[in-house]
Short mmCIF file of N, CA, C and O in Angstrom, two decimals:
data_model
loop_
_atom_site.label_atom_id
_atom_site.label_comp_id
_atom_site.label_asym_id
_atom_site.label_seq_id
_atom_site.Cartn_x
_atom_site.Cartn_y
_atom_site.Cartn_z
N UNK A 1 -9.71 0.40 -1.92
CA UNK A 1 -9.04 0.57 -0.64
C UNK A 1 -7.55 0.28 -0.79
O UNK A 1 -7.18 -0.58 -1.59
N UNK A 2 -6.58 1.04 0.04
CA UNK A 2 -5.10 0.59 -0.58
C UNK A 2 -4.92 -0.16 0.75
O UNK A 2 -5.48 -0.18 1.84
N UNK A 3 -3.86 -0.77 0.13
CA UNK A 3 -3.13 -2.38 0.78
C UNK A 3 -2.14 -1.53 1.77
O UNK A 3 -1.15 -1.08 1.19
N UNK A 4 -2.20 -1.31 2.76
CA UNK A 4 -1.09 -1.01 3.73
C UNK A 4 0.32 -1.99 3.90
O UNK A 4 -0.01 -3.16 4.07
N UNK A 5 1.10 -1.88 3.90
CA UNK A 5 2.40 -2.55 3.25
C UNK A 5 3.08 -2.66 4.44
O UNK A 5 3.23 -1.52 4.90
N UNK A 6 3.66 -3.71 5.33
CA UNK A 6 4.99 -4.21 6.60
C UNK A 6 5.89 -4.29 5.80
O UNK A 6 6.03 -4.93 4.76
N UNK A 7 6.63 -3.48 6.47
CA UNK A 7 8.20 -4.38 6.49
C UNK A 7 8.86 -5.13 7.81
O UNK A 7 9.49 -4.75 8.80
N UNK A 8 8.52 -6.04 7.46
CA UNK A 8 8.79 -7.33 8.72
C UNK A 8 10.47 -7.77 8.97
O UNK A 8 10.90 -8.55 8.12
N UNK A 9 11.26 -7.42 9.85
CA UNK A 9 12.63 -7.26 10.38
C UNK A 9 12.68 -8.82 11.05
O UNK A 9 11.67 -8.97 11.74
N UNK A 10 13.20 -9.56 11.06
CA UNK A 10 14.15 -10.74 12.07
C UNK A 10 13.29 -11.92 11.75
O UNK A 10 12.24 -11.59 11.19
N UNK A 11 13.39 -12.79 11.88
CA UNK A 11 13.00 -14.08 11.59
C UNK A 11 13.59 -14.87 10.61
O UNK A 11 14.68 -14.57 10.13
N UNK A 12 12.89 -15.97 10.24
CA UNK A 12 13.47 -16.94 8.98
C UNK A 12 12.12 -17.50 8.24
O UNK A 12 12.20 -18.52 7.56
N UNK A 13 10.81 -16.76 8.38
CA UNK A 13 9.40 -17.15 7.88
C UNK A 13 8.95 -16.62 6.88
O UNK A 13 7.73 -16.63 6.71
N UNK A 14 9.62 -16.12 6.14
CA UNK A 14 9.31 -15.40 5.24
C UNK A 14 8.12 -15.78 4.01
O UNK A 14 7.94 -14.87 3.20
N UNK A 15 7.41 -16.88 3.82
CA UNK A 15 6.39 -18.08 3.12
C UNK A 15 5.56 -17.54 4.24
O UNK A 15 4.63 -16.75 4.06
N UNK A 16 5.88 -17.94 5.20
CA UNK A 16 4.41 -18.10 6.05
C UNK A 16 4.25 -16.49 6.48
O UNK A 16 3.06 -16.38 6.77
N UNK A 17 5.01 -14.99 6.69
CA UNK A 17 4.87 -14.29 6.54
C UNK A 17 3.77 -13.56 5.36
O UNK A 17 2.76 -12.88 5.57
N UNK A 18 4.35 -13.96 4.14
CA UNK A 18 4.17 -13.51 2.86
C UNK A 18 1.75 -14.28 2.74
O UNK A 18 0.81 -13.54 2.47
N UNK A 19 1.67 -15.26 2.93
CA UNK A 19 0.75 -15.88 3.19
C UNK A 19 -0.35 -15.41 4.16
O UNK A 19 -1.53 -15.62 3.88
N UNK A 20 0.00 -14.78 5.30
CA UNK A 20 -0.76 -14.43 6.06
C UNK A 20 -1.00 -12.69 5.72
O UNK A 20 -2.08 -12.12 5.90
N UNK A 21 -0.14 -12.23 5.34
CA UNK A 21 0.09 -10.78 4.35
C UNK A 21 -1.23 -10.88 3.56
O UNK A 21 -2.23 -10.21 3.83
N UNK A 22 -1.17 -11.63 2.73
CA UNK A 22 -2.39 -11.95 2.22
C UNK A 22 -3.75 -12.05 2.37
O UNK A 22 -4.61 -11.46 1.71
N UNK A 23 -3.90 -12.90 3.35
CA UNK A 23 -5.15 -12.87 3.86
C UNK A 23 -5.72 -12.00 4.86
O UNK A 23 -6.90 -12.07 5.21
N UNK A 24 -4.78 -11.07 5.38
CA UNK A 24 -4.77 -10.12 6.24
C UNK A 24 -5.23 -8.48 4.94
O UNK A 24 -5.83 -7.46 5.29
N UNK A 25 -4.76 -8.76 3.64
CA UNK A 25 -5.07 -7.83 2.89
C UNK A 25 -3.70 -6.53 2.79
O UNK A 25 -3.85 -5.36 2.42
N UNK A 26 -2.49 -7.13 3.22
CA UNK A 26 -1.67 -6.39 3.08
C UNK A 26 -0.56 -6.64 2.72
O UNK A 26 -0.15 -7.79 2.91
N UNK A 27 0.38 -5.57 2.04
CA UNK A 27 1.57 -6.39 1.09
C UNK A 27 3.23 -6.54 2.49
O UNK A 27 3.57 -5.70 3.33
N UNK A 28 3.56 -7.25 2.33
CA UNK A 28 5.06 -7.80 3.12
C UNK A 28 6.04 -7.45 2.53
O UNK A 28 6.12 -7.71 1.33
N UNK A 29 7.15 -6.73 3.22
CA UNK A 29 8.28 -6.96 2.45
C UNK A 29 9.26 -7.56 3.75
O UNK A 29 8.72 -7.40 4.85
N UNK A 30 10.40 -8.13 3.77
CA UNK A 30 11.11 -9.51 4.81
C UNK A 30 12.09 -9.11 4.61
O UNK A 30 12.35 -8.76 3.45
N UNK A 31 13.03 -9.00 5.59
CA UNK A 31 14.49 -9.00 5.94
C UNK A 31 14.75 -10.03 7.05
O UNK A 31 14.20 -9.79 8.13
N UNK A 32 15.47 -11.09 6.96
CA UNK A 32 15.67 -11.54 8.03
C UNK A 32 16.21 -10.88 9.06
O UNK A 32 15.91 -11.29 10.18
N UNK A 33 17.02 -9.85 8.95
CA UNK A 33 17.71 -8.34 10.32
C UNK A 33 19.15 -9.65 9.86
O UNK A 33 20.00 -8.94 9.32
N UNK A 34 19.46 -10.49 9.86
CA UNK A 34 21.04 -11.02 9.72
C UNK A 34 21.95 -10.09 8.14
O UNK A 34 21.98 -10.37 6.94
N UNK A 35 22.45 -9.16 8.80
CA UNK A 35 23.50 -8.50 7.70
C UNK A 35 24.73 -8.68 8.07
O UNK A 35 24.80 -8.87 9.29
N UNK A 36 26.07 -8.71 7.36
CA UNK A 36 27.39 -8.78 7.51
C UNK A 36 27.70 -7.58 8.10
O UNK A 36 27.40 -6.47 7.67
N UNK A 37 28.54 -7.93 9.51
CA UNK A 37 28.81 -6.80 9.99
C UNK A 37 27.86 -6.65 10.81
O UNK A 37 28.68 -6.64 11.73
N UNK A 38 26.75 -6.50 11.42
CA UNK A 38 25.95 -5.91 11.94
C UNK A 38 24.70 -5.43 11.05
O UNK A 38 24.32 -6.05 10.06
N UNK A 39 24.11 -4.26 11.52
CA UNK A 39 22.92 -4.04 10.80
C UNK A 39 23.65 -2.66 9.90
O UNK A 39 23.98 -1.68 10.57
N UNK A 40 23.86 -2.64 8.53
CA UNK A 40 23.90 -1.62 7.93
C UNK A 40 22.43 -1.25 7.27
O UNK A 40 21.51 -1.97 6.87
N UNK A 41 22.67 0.55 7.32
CA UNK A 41 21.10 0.80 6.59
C UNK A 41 21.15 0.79 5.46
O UNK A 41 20.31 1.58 5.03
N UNK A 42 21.69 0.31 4.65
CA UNK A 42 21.88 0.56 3.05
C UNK A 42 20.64 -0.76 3.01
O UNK A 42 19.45 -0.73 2.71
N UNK A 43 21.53 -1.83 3.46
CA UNK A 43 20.28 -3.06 3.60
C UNK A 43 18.61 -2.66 3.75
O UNK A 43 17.65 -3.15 3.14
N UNK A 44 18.62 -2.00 4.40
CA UNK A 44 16.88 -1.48 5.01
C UNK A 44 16.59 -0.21 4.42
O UNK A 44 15.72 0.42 5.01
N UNK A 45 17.01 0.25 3.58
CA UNK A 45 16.71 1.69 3.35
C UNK A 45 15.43 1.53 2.77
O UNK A 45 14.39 1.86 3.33
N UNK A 46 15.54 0.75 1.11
CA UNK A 46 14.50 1.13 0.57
C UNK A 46 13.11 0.27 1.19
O UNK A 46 11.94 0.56 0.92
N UNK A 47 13.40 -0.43 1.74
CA UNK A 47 12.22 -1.43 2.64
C UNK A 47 11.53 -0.50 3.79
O UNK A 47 10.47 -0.82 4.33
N UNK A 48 12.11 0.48 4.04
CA UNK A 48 11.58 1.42 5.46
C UNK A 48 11.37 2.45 4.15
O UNK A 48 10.86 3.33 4.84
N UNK A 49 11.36 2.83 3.27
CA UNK A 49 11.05 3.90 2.60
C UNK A 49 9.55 3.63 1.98
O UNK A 49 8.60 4.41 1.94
N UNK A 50 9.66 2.25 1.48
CA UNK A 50 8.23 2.03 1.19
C UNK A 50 7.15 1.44 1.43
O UNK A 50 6.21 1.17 0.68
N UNK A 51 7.44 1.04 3.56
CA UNK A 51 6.46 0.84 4.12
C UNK A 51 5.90 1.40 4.49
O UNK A 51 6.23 2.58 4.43
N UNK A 52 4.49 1.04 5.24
CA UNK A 52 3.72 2.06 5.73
C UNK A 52 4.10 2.14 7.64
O UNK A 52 3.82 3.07 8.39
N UNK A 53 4.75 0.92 7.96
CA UNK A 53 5.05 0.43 9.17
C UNK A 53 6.01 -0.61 8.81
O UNK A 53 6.25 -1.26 7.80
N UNK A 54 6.52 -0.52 10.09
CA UNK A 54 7.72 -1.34 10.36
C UNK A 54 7.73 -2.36 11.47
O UNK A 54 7.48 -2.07 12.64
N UNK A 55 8.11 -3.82 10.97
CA UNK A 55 7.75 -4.72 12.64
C UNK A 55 8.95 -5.21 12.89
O UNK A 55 9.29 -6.11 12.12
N UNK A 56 9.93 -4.83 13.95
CA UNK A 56 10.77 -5.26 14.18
C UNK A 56 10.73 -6.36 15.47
O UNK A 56 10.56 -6.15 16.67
N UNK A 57 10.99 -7.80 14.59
CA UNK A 57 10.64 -8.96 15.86
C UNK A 57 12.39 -8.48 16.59
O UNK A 57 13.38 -8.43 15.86
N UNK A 58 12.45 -8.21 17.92
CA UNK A 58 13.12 -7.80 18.74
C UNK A 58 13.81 -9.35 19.25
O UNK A 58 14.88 -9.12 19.81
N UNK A 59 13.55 -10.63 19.21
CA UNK A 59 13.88 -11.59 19.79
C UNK A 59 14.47 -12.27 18.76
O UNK A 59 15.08 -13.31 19.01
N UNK A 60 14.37 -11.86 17.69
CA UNK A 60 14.91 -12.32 16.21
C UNK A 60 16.30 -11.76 15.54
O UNK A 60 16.87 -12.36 14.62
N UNK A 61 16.78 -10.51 16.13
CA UNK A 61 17.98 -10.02 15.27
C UNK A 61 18.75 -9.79 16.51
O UNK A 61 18.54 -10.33 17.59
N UNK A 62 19.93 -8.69 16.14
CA UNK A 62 20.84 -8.08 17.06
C UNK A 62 20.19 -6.57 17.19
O UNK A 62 19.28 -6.03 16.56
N UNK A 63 21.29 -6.00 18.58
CA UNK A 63 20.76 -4.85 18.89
C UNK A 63 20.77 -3.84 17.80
O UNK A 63 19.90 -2.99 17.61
N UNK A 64 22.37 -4.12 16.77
CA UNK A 64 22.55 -2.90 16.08
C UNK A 64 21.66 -2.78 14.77
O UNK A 64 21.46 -1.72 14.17
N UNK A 65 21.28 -3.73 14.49
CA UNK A 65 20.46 -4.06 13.85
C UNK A 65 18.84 -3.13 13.41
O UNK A 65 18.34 -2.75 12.35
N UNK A 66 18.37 -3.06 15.16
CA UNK A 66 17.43 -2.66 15.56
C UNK A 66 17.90 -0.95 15.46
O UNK A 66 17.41 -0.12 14.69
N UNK A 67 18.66 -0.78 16.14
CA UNK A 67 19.02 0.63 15.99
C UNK A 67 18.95 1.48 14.25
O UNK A 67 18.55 2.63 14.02
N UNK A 68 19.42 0.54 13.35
CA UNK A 68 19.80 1.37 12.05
C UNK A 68 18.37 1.21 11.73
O UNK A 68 18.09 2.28 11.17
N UNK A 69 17.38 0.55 11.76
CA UNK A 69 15.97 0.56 11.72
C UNK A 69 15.26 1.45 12.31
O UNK A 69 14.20 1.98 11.96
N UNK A 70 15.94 1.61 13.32
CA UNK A 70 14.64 3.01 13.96
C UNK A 70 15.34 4.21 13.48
O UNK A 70 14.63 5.21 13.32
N UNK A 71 16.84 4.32 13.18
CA UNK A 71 17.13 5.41 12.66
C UNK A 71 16.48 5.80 11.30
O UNK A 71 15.93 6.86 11.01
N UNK A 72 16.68 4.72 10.58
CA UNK A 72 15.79 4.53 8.95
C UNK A 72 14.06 5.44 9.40
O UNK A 72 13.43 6.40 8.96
N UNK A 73 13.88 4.30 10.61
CA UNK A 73 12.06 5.29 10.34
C UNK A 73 12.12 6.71 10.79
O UNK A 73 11.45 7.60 10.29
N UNK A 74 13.06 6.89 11.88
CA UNK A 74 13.28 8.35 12.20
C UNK A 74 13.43 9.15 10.70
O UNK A 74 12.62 10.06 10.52
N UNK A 75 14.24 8.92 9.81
CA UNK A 75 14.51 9.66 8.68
C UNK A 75 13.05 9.81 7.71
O UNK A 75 12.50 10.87 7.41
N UNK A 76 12.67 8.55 7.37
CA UNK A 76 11.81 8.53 6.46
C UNK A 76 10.41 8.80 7.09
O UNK A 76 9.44 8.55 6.37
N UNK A 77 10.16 9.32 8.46
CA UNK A 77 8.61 8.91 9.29
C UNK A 77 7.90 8.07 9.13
O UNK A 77 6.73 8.13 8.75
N UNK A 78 8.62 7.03 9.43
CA UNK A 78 8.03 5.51 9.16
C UNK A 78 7.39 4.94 10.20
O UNK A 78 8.11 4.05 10.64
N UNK A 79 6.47 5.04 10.74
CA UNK A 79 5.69 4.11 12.18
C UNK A 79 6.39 2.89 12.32
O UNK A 79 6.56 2.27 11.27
N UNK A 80 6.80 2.44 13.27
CA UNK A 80 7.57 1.43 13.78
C UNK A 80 7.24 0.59 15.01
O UNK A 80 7.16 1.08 16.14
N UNK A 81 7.07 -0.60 14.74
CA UNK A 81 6.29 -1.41 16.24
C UNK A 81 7.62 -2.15 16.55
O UNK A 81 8.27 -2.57 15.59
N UNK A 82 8.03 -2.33 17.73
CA UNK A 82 8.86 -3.08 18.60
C UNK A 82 8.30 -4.32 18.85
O UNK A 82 8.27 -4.38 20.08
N UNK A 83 7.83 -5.40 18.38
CA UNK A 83 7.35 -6.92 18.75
C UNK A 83 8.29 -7.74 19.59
O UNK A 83 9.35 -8.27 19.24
N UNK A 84 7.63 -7.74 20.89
CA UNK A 84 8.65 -8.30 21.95
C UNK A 84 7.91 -9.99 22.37
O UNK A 84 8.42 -10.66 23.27
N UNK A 85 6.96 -10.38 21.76
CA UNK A 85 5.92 -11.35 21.90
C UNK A 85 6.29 -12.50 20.82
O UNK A 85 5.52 -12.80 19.92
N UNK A 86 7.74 -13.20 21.03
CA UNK A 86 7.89 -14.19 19.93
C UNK A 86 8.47 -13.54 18.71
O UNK A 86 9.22 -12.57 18.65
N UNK A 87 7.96 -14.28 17.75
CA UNK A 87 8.07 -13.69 16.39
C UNK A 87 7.91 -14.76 15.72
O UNK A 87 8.75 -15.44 15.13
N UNK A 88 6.28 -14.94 15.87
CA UNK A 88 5.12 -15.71 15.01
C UNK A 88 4.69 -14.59 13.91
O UNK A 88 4.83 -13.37 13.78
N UNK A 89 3.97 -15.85 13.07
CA UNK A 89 3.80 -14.53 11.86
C UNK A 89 2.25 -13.29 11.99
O UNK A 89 2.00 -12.15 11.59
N UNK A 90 1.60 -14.28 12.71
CA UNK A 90 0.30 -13.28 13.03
C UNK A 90 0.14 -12.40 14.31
O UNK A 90 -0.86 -11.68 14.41
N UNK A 91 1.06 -12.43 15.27
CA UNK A 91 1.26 -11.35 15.84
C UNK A 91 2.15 -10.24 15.57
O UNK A 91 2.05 -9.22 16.24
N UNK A 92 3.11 -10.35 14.56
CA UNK A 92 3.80 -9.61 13.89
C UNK A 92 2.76 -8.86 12.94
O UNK A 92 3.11 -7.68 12.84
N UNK A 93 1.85 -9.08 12.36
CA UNK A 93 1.26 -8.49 10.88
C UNK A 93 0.26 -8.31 12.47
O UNK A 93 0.12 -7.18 12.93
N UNK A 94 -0.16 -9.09 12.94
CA UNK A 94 -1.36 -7.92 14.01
C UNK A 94 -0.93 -6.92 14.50
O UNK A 94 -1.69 -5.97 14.68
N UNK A 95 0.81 -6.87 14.95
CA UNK A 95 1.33 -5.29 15.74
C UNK A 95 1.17 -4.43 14.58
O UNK A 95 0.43 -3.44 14.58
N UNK A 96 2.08 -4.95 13.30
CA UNK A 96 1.96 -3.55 12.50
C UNK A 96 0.51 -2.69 12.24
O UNK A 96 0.36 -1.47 12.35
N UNK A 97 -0.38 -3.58 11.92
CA UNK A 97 -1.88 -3.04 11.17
C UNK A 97 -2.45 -2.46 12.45
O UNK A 97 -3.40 -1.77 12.10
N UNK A 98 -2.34 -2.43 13.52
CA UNK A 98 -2.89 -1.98 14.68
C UNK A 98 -1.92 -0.77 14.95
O UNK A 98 -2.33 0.20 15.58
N UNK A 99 -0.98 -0.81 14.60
CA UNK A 99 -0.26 0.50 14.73
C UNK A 99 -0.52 1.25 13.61
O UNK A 99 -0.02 2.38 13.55
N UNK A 100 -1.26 0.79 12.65
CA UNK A 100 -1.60 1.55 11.41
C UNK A 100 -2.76 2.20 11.56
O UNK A 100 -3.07 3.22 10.94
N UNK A 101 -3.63 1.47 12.63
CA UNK A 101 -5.32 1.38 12.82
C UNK A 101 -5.88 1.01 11.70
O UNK A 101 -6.76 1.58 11.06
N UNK A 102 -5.25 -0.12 11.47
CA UNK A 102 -6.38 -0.76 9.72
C UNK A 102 -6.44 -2.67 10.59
O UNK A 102 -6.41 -3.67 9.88
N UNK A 103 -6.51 -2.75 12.17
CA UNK A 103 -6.77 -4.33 12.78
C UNK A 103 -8.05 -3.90 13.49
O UNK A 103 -8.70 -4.72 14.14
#
């Protein structure tokens, strides 16, 4: 069975992210969303290229941030969840895999 892969946007959990990835059966990749300048996509490119979904904790970064991210999945057709519920680590890995239909 293949490992469906997040790329998890905003926070500072990246251990306890990476951990629950795990036991959930799927691989993480972490950006905290804090870039110089704002959100450039060079930062997120290859992370939205080789997820299967995208969780952007919305209460965790800036707006522009969010924007070069949905532009990224717009380009690459990357499924993308908006997490407006905190930005704990198991409702983050529950939005993505449910937007995957693998929760």
């Amino acid at each position: 069975m293949k490992r469906n892969t997040l790329f998890i946007v905003g926070g500072s959990q990246e251990q306890t992210f990476m951990k629950m990835g795990k036991k959930q059966n799927c691989n993480i990749l972490f950006h905290p969303g804090k870039v110089r300048n704002g959100g450039v996509k060079s930062a997120f490119r290859k992370s939205v290229k080789n997820a299967d979904c995208v969780v952007v904790l919305c209460d965790a970064l800036m707006h522009e941030t969010m924007y070069q991210v949905k532009d990224l999945c717009k380009e690459y057709n990357t499924k993308v969840v908006f997490h407006t519920n905190g930005f704990g680590a198991s409702g983050a890995i529950a939005a993505g895999l449910g937007k995957l239909g693998a929760a």
